[in-house]
mmCIF file of C-alpha atoms in Angstrom:
data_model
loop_
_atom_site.group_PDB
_atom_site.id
_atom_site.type_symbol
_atom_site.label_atom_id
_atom_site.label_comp_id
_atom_site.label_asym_id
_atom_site.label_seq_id
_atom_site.Cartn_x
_atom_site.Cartn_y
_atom_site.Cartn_z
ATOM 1 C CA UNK A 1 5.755 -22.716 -11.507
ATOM 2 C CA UNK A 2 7.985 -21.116 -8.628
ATOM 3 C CA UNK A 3 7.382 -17.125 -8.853
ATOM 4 C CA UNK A 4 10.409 -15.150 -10.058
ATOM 5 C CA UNK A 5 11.763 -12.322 -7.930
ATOM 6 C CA UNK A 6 12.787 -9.186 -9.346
ATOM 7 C CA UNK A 7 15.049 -6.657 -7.328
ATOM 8 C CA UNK A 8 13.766 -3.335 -6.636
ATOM 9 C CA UNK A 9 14.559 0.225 -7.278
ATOM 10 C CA UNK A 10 12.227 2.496 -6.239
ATOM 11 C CA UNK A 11 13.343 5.335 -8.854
ATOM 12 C CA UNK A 12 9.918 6.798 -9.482
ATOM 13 C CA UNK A 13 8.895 3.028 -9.674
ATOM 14 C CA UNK A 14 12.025 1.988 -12.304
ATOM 15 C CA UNK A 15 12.861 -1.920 -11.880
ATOM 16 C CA UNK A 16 16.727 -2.942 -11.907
ATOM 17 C CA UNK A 17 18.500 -5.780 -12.861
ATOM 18 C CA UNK A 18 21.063 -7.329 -10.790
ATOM 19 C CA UNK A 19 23.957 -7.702 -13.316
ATOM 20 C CA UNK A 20 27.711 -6.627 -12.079
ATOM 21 C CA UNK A 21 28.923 -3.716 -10.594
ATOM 22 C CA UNK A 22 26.249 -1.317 -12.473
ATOM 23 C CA UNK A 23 22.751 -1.770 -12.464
ATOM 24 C CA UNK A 24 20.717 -0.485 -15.313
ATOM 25 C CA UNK A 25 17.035 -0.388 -15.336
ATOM 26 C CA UNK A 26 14.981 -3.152 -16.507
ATOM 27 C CA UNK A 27 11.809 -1.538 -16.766
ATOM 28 C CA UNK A 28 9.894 1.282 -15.907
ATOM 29 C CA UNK A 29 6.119 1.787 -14.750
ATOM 30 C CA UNK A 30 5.139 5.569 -16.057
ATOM 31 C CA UNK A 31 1.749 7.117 -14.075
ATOM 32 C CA UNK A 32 -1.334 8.177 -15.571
ATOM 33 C CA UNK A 33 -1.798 11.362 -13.894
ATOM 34 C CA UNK A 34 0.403 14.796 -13.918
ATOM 35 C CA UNK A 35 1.641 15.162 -9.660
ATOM 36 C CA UNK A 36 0.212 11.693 -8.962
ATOM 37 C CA UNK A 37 3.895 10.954 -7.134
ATOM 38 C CA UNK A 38 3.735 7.003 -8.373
ATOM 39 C CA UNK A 39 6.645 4.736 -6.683
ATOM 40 C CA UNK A 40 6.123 6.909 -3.222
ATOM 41 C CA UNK A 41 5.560 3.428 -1.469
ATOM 42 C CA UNK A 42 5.871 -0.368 -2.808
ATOM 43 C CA UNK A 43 5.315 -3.784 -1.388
ATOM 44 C CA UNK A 44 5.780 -7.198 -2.723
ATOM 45 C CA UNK A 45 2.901 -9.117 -3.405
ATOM 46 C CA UNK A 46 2.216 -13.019 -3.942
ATOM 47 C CA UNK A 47 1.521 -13.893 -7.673
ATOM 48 C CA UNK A 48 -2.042 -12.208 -7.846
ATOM 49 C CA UNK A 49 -3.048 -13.701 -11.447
ATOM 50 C CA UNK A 50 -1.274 -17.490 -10.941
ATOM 51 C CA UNK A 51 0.967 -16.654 -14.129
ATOM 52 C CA UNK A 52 4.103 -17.528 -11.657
ATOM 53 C CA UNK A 53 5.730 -14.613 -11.117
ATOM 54 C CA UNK A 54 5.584 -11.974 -8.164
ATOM 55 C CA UNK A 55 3.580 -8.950 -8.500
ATOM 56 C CA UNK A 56 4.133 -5.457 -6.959
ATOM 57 C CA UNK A 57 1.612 -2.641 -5.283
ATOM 58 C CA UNK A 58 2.944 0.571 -5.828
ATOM 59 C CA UNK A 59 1.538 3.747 -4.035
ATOM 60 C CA UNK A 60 0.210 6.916 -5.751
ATOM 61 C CA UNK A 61 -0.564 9.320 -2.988
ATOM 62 C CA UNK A 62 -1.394 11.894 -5.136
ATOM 63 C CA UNK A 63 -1.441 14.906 -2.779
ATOM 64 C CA UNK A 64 -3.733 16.899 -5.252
ATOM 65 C CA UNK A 65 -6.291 14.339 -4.849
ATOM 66 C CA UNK A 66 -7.448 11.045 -2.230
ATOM 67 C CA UNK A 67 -4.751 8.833 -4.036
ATOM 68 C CA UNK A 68 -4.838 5.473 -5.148
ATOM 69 C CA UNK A 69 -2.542 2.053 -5.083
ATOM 70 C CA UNK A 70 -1.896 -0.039 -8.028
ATOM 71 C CA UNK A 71 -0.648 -3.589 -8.608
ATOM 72 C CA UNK A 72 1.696 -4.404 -11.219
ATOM 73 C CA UNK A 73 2.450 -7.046 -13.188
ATOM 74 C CA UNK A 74 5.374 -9.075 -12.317
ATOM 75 C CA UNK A 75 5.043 -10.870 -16.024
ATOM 76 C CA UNK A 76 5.315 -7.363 -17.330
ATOM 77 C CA UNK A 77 8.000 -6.022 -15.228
ATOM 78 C CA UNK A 78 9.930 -9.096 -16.863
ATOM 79 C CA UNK A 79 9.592 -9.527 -19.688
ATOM 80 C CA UNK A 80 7.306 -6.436 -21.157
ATOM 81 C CA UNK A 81 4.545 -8.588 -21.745
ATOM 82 C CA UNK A 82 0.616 -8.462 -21.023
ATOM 83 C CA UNK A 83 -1.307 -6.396 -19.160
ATOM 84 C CA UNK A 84 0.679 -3.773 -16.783
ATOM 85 C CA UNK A 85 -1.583 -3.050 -13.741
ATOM 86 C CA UNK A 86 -3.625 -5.832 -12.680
ATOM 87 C CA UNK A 87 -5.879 -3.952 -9.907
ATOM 88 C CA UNK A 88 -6.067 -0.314 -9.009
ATOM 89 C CA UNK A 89 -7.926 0.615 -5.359
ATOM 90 C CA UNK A 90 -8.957 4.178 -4.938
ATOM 91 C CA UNK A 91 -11.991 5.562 -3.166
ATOM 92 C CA UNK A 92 -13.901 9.015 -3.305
ATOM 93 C CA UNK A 93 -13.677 11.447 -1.653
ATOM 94 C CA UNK A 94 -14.818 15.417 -0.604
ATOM 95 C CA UNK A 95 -11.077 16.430 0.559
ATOM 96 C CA UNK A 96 -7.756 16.262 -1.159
ATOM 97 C CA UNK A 97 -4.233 15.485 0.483
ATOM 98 C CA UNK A 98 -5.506 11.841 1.921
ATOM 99 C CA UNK A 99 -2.434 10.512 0.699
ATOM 100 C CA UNK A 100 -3.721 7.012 0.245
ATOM 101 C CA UNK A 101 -0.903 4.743 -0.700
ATOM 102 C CA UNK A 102 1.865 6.519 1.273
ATOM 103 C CA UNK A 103 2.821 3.793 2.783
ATOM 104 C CA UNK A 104 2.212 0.203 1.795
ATOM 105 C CA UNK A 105 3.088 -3.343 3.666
ATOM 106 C CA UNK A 106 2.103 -7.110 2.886
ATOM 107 C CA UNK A 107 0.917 -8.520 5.449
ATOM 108 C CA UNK A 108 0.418 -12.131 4.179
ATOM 109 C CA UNK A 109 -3.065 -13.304 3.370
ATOM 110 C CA UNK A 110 -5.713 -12.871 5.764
ATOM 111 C CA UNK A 111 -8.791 -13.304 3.900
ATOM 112 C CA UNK A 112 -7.758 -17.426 2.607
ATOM 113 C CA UNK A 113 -7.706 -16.901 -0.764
ATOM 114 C CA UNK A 114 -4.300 -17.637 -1.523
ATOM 115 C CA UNK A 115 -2.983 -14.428 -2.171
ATOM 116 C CA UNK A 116 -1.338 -11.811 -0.033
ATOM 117 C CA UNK A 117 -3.283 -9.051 1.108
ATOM 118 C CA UNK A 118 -2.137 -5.244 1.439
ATOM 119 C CA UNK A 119 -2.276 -2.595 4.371
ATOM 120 C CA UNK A 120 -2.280 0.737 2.217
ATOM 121 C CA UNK A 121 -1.800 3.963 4.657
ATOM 122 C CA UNK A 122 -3.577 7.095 4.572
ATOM 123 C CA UNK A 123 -2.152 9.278 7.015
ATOM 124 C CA UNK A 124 -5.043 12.281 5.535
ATOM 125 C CA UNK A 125 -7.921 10.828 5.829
ATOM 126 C CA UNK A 126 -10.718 12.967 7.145
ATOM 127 C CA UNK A 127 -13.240 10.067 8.921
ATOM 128 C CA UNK A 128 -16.871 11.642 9.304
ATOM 129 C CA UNK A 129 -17.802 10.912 13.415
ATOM 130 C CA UNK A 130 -20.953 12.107 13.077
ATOM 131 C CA UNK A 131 -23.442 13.698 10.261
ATOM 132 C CA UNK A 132 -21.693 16.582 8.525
ATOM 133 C CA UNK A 133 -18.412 16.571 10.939
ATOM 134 C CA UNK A 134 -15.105 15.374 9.726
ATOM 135 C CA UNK A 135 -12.443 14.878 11.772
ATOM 136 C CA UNK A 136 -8.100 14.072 10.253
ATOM 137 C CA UNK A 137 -7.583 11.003 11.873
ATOM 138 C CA UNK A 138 -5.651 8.542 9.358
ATOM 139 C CA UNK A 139 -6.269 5.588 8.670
ATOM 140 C CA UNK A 140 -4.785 2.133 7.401
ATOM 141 C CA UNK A 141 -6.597 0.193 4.901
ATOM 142 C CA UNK A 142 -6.438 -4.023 4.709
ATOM 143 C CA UNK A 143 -7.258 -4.525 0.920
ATOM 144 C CA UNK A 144 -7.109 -7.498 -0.708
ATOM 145 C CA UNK A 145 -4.335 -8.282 -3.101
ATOM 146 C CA UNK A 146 -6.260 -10.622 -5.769
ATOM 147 C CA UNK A 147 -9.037 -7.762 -6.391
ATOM 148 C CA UNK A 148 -7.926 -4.752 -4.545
ATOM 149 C CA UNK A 149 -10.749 -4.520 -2.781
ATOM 150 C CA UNK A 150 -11.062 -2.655 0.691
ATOM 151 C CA UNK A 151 -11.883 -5.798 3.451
ATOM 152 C CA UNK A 152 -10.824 -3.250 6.664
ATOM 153 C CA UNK A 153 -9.849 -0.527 7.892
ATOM 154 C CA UNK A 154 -7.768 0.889 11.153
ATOM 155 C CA UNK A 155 -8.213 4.298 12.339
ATOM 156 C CA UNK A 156 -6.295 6.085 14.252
ATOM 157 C CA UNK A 157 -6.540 9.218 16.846
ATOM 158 C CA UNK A 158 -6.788 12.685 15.745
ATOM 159 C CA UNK A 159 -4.484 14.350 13.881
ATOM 160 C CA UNK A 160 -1.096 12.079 14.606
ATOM 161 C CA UNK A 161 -0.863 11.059 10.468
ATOM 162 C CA UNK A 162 -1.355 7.606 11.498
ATOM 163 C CA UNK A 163 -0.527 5.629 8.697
ATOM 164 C CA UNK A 164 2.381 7.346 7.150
ATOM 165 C CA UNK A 165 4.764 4.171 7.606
ATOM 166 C CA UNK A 166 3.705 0.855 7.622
ATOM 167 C CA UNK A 167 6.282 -2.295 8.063
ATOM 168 C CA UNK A 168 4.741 -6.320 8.433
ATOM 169 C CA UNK A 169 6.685 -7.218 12.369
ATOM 170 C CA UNK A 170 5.892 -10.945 11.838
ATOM 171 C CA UNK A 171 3.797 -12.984 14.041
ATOM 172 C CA UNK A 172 4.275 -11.551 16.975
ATOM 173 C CA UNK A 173 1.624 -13.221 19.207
ATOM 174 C CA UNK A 174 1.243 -17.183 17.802
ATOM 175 C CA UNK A 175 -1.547 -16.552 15.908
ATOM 176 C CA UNK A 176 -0.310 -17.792 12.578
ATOM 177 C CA UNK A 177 -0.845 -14.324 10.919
ATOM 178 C CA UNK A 178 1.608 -11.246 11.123
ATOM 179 C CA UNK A 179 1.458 -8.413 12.695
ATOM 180 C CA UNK A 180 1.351 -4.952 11.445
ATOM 181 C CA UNK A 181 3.556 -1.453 12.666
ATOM 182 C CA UNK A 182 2.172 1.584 12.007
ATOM 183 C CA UNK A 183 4.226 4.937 12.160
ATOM 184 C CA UNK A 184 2.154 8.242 13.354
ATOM 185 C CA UNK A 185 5.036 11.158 13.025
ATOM 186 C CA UNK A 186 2.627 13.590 14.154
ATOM 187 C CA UNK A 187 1.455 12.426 17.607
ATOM 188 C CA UNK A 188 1.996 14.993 20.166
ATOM 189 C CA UNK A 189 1.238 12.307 23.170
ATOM 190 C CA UNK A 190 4.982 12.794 24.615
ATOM 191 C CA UNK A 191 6.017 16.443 23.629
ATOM 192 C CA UNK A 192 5.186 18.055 20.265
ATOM 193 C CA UNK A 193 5.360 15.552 17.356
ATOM 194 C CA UNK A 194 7.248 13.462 18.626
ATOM 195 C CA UNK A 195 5.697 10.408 17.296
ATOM 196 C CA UNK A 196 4.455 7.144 17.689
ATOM 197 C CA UNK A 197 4.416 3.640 16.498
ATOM 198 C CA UNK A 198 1.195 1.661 16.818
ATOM 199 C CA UNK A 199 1.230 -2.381 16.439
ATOM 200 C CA UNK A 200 -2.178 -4.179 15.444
ATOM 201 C CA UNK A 201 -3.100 -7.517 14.315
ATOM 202 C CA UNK A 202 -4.816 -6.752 10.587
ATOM 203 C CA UNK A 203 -7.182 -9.817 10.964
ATOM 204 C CA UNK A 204 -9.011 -8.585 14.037
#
């Protein structure tokens, strides 16, 4: 069965139907929590469950708390049917204002099973370098988008919010797998904040 696209809003995660010349919304996907900030980031996925249509991650970055991502249901989206969320990834955590799932990108599937996997940016997250010492370096997940599972993950320098932006650049070297862009608004390297843009291959 070929998956069936759906076009995009991203109205505090509200989907739209492409009729004439006003769109009214098809569906919406409500969150859980009171400030979790749901719809902040989404990214297309493959069809995660084989039920043939696309499903979505949508980013929760919760700045109260770590934050979490969560994959919808493109079945449900549709047609208001079955299960909503599919997978949610999360992690714990001793700080707040992580922001995981601030930024969100597919980057194809780069673990062979078929489905797309996810880079999920969290431009607060404190890393611990050694016993007892944290340090804000961001950070860029690669989770998996059949489970939601956490596979990888990129860190970046110290305090640059490396993560905040995410966007898939293609294959940009002939490997076969796409490459990944990674926005770090903070990074003083060139004069105060004036940013950065960091390019990595998610596989390696």
């Amino acid at each position: 069965m070929t998956p069936r696209p759906l076009l995009l809003s991203a109205l505090s995660v509200s989907f739209v139907a492409a009729a004439a010349a006003a769109q009214s919304i098809h569906r919406s996907v409500t969150p859980l929590q009171v400030g979790e900030q749901l719809g902040a980031s989404v990214a297309r996925l493959s069809d995660v469950n084989g039920d043939g249509y696309l499903d979505w991650a949508v980013g929760a970055p919760n700045p109260g708390g770590v934050g979490s991502v969560k994959c919808i249901s493109g079945r449900f989206l549709a047609l208001g049917l079955g299960q909503q969320v599919l997978w949610s990834h999360t992690r714990t955590s001793n700080f707040t204002s992580e922001r995981l799932g601030a930024a969100l990108a597919s980057v194809g599937d780069i673990d062979g099973d078929g489905v797309w996997d996810l880079a999920v940016g969290e431009p607060g997250l404190m890393f611990q370098i050694v016993f007892g010492v944290y340090e804000l370096t961001g950070g860029v997940w690669l989770v998996s988008g059949a489970t939601g599972q956490a596979l990888a993950l990129s860190l970046g320098p110290a305090d640059i919010e490396y993560g905040a932006a995410l966007a898939n650049t293609g294959d940009l070297d002939g490997d076969g797998f796409a490459e990944l862009a990674i926005g770090a608004p903070s990074d003083s390297t060139a004069g105060t904040q004036r940013g950065s843009v960091h390019v990595i291959s998610p596989r390696k």
